[in-house]
PDB file of C-alpha atoms in Angstrom:
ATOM      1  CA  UNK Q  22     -61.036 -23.219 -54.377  1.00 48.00           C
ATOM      2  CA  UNK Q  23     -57.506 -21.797 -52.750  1.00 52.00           C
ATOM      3  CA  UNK Q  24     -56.156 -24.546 -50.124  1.00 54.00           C
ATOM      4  CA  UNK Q  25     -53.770 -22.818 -47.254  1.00 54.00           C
ATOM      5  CA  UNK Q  26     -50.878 -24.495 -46.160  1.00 53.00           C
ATOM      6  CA  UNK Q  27     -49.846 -24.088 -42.972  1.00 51.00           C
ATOM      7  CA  UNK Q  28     -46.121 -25.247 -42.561  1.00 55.00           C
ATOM      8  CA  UNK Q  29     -45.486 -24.436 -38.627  1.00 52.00           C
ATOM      9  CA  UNK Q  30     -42.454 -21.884 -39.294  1.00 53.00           C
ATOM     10  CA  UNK Q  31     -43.442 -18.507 -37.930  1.00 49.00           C
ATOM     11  CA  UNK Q  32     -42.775 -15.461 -40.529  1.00 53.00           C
ATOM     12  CA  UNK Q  33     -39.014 -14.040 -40.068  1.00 51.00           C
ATOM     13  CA  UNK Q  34     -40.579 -10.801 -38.891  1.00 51.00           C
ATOM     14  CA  UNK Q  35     -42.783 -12.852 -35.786  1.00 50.00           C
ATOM     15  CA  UNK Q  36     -39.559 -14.865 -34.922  1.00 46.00           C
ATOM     16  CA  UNK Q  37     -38.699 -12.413 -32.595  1.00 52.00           C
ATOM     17  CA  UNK Q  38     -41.725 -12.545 -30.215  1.00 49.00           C
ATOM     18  CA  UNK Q  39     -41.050 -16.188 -29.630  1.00 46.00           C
ATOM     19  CA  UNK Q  40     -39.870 -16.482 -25.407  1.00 50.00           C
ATOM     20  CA  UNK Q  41     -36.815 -18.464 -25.330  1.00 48.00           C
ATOM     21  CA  UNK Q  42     -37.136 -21.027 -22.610  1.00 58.00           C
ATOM     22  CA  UNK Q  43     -35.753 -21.272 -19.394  1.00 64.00           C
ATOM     23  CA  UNK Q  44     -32.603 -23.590 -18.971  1.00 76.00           C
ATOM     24  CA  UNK Q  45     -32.396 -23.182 -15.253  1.00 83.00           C
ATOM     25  CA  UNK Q  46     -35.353 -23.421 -12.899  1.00 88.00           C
ATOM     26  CA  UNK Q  47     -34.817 -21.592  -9.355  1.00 90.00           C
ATOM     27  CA  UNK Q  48     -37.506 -23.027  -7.780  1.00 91.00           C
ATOM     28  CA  UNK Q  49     -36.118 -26.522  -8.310  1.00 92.00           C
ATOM     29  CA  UNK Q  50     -32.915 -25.066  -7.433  1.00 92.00           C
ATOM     30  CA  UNK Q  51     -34.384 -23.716  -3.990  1.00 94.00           C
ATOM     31  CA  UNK Q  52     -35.842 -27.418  -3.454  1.00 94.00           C
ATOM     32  CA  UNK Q  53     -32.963 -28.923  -3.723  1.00 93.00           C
ATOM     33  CA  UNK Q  54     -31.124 -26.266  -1.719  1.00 94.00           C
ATOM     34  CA  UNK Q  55     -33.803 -27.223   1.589  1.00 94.00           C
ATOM     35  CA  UNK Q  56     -33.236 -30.848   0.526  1.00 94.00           C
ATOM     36  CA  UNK Q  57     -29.538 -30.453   1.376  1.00 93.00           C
ATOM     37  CA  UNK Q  58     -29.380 -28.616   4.075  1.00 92.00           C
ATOM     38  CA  UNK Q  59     -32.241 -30.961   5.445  1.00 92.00           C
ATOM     39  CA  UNK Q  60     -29.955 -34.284   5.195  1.00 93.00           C
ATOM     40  CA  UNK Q  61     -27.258 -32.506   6.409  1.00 90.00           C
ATOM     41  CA  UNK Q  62     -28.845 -31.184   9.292  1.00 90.00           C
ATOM     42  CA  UNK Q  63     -30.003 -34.779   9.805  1.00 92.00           C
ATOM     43  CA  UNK Q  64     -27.267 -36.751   9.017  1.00 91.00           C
ATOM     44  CA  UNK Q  65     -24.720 -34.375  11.371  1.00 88.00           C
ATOM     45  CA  UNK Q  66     -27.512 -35.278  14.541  1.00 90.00           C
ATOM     46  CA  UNK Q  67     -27.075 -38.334  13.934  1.00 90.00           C
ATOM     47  CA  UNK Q  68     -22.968 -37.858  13.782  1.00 86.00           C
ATOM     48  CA  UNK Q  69     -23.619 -36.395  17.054  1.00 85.00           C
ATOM     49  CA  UNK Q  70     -25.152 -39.108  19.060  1.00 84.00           C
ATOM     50  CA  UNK Q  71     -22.716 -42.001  17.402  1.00 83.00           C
ATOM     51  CA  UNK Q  72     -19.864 -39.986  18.809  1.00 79.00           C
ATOM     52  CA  UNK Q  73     -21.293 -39.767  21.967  1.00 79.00           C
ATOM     53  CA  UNK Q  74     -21.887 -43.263  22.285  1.00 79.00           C
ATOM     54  CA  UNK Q  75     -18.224 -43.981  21.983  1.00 76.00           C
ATOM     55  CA  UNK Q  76     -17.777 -41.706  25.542  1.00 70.00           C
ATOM     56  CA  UNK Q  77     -17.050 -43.760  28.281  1.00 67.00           C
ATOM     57  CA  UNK Q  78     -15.256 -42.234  31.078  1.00 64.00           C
ATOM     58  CA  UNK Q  79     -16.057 -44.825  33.482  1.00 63.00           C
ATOM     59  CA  UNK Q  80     -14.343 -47.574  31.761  1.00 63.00           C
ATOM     60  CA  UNK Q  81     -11.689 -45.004  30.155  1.00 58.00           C
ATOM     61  CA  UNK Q  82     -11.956 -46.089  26.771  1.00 60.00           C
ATOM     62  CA  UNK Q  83     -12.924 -42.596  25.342  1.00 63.00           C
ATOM     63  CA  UNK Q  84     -10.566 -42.142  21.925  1.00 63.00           C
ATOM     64  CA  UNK Q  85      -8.777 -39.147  22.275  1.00 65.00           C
ATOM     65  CA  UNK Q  86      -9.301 -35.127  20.768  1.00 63.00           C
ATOM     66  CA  UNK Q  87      -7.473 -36.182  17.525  1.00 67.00           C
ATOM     67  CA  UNK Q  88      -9.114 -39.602  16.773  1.00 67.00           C
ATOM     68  CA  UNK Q  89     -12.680 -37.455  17.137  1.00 69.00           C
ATOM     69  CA  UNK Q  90     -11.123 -34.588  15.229  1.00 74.00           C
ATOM     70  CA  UNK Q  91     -10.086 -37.647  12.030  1.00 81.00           C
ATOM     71  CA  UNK Q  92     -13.228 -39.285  12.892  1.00 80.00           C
ATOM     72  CA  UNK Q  93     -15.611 -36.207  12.833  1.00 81.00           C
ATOM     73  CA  UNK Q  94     -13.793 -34.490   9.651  1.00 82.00           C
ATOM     74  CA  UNK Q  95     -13.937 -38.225   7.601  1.00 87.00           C
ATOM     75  CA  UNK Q  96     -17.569 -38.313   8.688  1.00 87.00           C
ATOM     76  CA  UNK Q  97     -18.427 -34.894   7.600  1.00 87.00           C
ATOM     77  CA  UNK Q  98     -17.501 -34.941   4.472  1.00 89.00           C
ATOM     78  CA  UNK Q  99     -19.655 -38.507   3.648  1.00 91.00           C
ATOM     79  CA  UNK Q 100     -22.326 -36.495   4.994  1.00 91.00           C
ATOM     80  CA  UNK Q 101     -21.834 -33.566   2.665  1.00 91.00           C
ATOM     81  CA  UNK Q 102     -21.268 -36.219  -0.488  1.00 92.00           C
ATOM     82  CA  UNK Q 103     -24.995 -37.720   0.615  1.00 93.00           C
ATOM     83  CA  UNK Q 104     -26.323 -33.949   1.201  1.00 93.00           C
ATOM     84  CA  UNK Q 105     -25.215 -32.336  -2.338  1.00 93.00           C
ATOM     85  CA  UNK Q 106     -25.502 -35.510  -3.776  1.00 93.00           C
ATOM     86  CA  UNK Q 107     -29.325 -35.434  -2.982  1.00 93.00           C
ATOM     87  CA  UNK Q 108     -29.874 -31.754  -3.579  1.00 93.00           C
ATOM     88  CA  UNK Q 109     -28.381 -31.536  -6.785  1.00 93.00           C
ATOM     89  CA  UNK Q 110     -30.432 -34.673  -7.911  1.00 93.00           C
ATOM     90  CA  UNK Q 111     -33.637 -33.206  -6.939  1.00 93.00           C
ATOM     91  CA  UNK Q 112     -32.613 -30.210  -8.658  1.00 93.00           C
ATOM     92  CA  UNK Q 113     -32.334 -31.562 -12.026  1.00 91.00           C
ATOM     93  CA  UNK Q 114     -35.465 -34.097 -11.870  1.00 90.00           C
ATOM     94  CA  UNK Q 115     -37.666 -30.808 -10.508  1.00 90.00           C
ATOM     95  CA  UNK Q 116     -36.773 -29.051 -13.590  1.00 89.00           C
ATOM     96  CA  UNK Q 117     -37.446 -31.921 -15.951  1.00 87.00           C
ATOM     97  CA  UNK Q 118     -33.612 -31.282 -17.596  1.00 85.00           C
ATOM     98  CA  UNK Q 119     -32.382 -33.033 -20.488  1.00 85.00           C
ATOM     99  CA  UNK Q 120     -29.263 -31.285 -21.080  1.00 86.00           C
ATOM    100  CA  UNK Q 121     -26.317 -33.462 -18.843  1.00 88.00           C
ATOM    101  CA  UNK Q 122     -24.952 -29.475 -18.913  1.00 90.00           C
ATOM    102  CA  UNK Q 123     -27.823 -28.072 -17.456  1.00 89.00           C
ATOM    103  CA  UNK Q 124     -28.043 -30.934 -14.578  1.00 90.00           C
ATOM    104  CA  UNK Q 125     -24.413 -30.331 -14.193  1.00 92.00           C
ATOM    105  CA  UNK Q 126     -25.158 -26.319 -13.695  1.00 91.00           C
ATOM    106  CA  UNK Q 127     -28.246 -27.049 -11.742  1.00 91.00           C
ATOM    107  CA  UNK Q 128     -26.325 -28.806  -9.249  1.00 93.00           C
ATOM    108  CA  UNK Q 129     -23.262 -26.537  -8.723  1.00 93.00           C
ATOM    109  CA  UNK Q 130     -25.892 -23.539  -8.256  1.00 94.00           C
ATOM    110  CA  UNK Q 131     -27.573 -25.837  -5.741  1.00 94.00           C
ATOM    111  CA  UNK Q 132     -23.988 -26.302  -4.137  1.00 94.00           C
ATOM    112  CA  UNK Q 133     -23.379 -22.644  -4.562  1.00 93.00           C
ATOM    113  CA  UNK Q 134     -26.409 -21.636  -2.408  1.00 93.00           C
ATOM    114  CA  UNK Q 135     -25.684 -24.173   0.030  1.00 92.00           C
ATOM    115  CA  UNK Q 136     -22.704 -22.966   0.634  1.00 91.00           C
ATOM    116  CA  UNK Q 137     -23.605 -19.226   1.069  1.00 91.00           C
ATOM    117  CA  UNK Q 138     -26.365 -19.341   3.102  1.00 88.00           C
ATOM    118  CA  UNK Q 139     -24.726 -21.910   5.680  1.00 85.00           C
ATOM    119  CA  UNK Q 140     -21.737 -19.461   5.550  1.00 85.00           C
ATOM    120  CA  UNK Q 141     -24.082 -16.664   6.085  1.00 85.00           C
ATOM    121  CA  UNK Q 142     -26.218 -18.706   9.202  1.00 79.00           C
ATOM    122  CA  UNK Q 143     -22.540 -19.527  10.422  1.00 77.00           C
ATOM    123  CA  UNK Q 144     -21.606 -15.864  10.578  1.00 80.00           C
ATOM    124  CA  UNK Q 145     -24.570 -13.846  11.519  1.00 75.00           C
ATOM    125  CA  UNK Q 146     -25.433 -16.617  14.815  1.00 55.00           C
ATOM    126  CA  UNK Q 147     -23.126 -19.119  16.007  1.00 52.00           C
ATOM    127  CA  UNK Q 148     -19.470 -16.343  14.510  1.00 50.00           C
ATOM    128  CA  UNK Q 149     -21.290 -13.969  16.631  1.00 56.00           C
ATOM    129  CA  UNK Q 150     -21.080 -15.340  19.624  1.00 52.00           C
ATOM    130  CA  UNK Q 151     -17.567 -17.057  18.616  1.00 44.00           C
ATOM    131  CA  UNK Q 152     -16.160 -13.436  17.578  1.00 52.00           C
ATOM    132  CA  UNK Q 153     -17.420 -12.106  21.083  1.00 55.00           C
ATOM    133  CA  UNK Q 154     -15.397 -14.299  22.758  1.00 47.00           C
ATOM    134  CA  UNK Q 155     -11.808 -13.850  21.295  1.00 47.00           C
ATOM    135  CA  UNK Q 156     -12.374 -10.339  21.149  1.00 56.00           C
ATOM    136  CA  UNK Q 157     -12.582 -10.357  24.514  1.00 51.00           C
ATOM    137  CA  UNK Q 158      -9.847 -12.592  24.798  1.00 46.00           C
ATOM    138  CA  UNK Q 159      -7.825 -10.636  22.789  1.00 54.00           C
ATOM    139  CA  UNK Q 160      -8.246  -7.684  24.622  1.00 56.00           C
ATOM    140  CA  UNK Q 161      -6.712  -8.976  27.914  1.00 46.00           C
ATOM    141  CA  UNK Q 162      -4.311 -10.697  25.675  1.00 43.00           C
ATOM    142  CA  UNK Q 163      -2.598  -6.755  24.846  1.00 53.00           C
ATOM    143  CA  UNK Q 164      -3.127  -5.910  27.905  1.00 47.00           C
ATOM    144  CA  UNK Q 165      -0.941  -8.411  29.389  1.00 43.00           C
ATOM    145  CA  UNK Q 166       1.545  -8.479  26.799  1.00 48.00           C
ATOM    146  CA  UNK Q 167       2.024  -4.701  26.461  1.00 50.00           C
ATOM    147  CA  UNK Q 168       4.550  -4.307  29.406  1.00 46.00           C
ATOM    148  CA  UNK Q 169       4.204  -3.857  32.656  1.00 40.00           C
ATOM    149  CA  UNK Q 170       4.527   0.055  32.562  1.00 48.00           C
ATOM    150  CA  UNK Q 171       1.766   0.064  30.477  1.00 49.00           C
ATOM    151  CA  UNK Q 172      -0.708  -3.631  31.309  1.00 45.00           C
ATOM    152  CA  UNK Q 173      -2.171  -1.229  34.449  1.00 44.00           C
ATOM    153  CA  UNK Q 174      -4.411   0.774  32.499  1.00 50.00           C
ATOM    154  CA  UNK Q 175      -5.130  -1.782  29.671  1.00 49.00           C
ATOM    155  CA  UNK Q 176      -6.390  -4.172  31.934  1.00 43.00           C
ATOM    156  CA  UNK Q 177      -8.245  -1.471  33.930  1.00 46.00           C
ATOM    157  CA  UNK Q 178     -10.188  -0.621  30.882  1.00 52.00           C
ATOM    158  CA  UNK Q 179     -10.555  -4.197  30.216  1.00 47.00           C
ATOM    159  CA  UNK Q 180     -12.062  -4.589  33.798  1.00 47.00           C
ATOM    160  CA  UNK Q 181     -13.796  -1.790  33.291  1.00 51.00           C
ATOM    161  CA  UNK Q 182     -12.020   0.089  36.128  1.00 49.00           C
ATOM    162  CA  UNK Q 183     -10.947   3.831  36.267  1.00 54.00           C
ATOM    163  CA  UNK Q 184      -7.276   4.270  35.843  1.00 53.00           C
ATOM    164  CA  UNK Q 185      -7.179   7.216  38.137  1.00 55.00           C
ATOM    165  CA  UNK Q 186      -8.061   4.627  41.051  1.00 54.00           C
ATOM    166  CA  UNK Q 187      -5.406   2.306  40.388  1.00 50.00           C
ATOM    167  CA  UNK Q 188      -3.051   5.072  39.966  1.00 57.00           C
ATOM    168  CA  UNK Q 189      -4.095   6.586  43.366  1.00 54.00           C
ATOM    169  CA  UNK Q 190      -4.041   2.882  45.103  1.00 52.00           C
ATOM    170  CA  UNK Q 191      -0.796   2.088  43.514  1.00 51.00           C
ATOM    171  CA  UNK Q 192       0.651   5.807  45.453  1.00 54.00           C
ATOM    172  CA  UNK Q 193      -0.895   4.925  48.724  1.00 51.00           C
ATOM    173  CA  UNK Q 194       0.770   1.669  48.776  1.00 50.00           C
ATOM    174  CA  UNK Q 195       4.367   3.328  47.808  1.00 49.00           C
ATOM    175  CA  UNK Q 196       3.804   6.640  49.938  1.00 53.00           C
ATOM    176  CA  UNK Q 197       4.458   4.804  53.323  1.00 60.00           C
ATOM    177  CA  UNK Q 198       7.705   3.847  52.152  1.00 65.00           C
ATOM    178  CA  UNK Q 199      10.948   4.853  53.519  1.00 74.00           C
ATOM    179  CA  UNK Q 200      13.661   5.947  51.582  1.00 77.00           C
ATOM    180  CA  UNK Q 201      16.607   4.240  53.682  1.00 77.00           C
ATOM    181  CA  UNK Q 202      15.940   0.371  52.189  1.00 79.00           C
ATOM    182  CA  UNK Q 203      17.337  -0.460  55.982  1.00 76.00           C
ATOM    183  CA  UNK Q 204      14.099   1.002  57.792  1.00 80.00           C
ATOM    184  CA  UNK Q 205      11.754  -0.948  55.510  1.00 83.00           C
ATOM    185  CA  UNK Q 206       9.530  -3.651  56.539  1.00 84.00           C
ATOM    186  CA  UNK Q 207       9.996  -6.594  53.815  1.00 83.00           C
ATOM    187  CA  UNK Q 208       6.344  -6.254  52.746  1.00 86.00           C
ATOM    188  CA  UNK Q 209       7.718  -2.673  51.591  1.00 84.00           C
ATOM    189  CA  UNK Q 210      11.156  -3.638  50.101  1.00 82.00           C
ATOM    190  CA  UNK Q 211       9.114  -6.455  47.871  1.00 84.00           C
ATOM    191  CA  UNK Q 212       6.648  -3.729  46.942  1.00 86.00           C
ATOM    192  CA  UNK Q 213       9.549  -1.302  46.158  1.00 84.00           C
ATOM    193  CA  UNK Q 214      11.216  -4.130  44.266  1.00 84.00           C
ATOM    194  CA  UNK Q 215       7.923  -4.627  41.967  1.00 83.00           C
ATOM    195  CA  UNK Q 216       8.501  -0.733  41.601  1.00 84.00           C
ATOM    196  CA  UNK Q 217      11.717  -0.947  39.997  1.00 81.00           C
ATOM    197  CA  UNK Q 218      11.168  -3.884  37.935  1.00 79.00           C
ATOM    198  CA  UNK Q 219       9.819  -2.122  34.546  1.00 81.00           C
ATOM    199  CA  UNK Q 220      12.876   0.299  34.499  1.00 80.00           C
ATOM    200  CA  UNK Q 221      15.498  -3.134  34.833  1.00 77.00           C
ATOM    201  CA  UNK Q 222      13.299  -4.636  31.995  1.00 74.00           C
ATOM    202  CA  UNK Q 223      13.684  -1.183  29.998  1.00 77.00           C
ATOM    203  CA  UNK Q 224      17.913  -1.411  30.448  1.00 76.00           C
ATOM    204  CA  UNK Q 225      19.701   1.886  29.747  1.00 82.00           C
ATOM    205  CA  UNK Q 226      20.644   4.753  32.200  1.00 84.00           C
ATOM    206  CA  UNK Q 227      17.325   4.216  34.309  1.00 81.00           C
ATOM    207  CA  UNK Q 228      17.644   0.298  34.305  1.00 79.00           C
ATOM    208  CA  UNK Q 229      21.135   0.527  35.747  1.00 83.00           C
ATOM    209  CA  UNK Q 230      19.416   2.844  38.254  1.00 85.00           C
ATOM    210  CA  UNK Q 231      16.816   0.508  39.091  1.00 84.00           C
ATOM    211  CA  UNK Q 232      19.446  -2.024  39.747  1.00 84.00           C
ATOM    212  CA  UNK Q 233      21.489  -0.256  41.962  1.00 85.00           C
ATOM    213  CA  UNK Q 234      18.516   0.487  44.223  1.00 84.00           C
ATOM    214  CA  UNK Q 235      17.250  -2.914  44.189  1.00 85.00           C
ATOM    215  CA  UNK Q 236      20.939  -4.219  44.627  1.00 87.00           C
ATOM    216  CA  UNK Q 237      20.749  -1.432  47.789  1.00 85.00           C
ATOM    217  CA  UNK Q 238      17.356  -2.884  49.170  1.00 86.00           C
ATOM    218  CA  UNK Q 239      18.542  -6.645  48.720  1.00 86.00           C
ATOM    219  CA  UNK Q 240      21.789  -5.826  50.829  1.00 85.00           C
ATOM    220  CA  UNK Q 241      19.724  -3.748  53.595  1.00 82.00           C
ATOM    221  CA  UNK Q 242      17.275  -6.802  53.785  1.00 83.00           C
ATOM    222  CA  UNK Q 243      19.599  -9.849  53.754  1.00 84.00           C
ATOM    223  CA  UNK Q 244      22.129  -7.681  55.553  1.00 83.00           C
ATOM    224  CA  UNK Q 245      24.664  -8.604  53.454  1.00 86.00           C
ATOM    225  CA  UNK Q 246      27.510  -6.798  51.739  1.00 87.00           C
ATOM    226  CA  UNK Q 247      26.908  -5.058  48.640  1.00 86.00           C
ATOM    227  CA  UNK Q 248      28.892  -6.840  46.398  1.00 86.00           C
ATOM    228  CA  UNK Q 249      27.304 -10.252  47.530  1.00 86.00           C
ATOM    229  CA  UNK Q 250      23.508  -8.462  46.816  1.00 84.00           C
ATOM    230  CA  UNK Q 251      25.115  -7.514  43.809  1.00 87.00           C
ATOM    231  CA  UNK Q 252      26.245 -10.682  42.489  1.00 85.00           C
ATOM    232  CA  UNK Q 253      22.430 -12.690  43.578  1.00 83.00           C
ATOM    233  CA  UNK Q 254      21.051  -9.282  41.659  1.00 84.00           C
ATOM    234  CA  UNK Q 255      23.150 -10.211  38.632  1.00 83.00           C
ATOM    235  CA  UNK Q 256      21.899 -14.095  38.724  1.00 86.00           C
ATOM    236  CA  UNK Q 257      18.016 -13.587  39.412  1.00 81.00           C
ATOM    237  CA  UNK Q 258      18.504 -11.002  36.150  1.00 80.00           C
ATOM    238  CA  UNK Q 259      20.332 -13.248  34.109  1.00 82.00           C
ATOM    239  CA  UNK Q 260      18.170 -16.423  34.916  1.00 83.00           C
ATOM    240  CA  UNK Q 261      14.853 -13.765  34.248  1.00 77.00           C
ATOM    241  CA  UNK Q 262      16.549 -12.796  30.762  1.00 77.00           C
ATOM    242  CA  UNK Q 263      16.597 -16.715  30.569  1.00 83.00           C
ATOM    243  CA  UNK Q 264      13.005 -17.582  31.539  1.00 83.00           C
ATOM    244  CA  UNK Q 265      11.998 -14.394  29.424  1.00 80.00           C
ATOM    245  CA  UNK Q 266      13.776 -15.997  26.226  1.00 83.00           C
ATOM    246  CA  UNK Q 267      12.448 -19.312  26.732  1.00 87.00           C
ATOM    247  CA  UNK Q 268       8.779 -18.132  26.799  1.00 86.00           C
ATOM    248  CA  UNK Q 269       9.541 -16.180  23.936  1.00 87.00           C
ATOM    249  CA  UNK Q 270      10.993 -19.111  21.733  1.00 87.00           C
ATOM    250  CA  UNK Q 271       7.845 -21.182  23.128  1.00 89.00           C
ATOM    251  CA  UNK Q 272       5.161 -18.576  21.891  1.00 89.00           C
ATOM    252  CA  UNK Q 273       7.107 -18.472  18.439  1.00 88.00           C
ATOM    253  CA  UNK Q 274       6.537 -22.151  18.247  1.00 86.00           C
ATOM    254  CA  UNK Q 275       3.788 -22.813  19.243  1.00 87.00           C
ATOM    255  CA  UNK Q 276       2.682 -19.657  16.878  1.00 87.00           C
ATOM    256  CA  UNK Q 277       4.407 -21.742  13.733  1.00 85.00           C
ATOM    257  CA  UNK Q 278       2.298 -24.757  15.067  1.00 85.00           C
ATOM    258  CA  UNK Q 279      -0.975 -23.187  14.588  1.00 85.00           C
ATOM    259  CA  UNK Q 280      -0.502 -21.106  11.464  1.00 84.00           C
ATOM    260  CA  UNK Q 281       0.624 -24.943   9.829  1.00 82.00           C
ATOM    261  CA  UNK Q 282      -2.356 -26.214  11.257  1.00 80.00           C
ATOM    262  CA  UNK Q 283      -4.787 -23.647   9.703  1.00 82.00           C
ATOM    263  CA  UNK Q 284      -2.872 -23.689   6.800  1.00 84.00           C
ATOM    264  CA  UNK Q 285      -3.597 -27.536   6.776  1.00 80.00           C
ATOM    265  CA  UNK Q 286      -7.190 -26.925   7.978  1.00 80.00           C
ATOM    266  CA  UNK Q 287      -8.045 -24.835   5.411  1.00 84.00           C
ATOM    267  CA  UNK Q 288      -6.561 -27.178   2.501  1.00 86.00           C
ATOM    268  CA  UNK Q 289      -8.824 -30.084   3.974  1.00 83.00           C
ATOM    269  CA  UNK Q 290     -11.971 -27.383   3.724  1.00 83.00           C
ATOM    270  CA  UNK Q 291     -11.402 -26.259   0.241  1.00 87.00           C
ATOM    271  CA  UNK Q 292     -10.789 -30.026  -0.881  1.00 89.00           C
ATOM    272  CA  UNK Q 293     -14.063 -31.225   0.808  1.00 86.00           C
ATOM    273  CA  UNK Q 294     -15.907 -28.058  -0.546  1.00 88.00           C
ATOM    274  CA  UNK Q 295     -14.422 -29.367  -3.900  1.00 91.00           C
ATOM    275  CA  UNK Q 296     -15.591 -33.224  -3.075  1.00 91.00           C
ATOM    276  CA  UNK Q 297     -19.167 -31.243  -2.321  1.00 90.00           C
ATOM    277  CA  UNK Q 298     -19.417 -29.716  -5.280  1.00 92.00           C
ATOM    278  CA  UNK Q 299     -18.449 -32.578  -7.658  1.00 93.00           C
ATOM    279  CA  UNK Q 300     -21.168 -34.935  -5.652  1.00 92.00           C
ATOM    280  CA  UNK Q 301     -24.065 -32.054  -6.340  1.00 92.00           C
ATOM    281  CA  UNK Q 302     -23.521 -31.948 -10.149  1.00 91.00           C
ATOM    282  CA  UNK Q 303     -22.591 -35.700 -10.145  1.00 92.00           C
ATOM    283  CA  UNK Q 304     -26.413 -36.221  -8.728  1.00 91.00           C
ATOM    284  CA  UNK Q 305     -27.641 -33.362 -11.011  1.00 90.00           C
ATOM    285  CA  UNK Q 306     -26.426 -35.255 -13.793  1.00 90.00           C
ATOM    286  CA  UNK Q 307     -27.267 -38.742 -12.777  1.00 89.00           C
ATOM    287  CA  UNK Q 308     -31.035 -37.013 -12.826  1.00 87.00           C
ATOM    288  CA  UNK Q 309     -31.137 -35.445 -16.564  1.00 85.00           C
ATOM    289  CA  UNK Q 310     -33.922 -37.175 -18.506  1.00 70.00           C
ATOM    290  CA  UNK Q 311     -33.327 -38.847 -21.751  1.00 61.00           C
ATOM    291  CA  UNK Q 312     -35.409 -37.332 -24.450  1.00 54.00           C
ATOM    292  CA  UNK Q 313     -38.289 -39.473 -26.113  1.00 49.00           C
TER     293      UNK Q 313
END
């Protein structure tokens, strides 16, 4: 009688057919994902009402914007430790790991999705709304910034207003105006004044132009002599050429300002998306099963 021995090794040519299995479970991964987000979510309410506990107008001991700012940024990223922490740990014990590699990878994909889909929420709702608004403020921003010649019809279309209205308003006011600056009423020598401003900004042939007439109105007005209009001409240029230089040096800096601090800003983020990702696989790994 012929005894078969089976010895548990399937033939070479049946090897093939065997399904490798699955080092990374995606359902565990989306658990831990909701997990996350869920502590998060929790954990920044209750941010929310500590800090408003500490407002106190009345008694005027409310800390001030940067104290919150430290305060809220130190807070947020304890939170996110706690959140990825918990996420990637749920990760790896769903999936029943025993590899500290695969707990590791489990929880970096859980930090990985975290990340993207509270980017994406972040972008498609709340950047909506944010992008609306500076838009808008940057359109009246060029307008008012592109000169005066040309800030009429910017901010018209900003407004929504038709250009050919202002234009036509802007004539009636001017028609009524006399050519001898001595017959005009000082409502219409300031309005003629505005007139010549933007060639006096431009300089050149037309800006010496502009000054003469305005140095001609000024005289006529004050009735003073030419020479004295001339000279309180030359000062209220030279002190606008002043002011004009001073806002300019002031935008510049307070331009260098904020690029440092987004520069800074965006070091902090990347370091606490860092600290986030090293607490998700930290908890992943802290979960991978021994083998028995």
């Amino acid at each position: 009688m012929a005894i078969n021995t089976t010895t548990g090794i399937l033939p070479e040519h049946d090897a093939r057919f065997v399904k490798t299995p699955a080092r990374i479970s995606w359902g565990a991964i989306f658990a831990g994902v909701v997990i996350a987000i869920a502590v998060q979510l929790v954990l920044g309410i209750l941010g929310t009402g500590i800090g408003l506990t500490m407002v106190d107008p009345v008694e005027g001991t409310t800390p001030g914007a940067a104290g919150f700012g430290i305060g809220a940024g130190i807070y947020w990223i304890i939170t996110t430790i706690i959140a990825l922490g918990a996420g990637g740990y749920s990760a790896a014990r769903l999936a029943g790991v025993h590899d500290r590699f695969d707990g590791l990878v489990h929880g970096l994909v859980v930090w990985g999705v975290t990340l993207i889909l509270t980017l994406y929420l972040l972008t498609s709702a709340v950047g909506g709304i944010i992008g609306g608004a500076f838009r808008t403020v940057g359109s009246v921003a060029t307008a008012a910034g592109s000169g005066i010649g040309a800030a009429a019809p910017k901010v018209a279309d900003v407004a929504g207003v038709d250009t050919g209205d202002v234009r036509d308003e802007a004539s009636a006011y001017l028609s009524t105006a006399p050519s001898d600056p001595a017959q005009m009423t000082p409502e219409q020598a300031q309005k003629e004044i505005a007139k010549e401003l933007p060639a006096l900004a431009r300089g050149g042939q037309d800006g010496a132009q502009a000054e003469s007439r305005i140095v001609d109105i000024v005289a006529a007005q004050r009735k003073i002599s030419r020479p004295e209009a001339q000279a309180q001409v030359t000062r209220a240029k030279a002190q606008f050429v002043k002011t004009k230089e001073t806002a300019i040096q002031t935008a510049k800096s307070a331009t260098d300002k904020a690029a440092g601090a987004a520069a800074g800003t965006s070091f902090i983020v990347v370091i606490a998306l860092l600290i986030g990702a090293a607490a998700a696989g930290f908890g992943a790994t802290a979960a991978t099963r021994r083998r028995v």
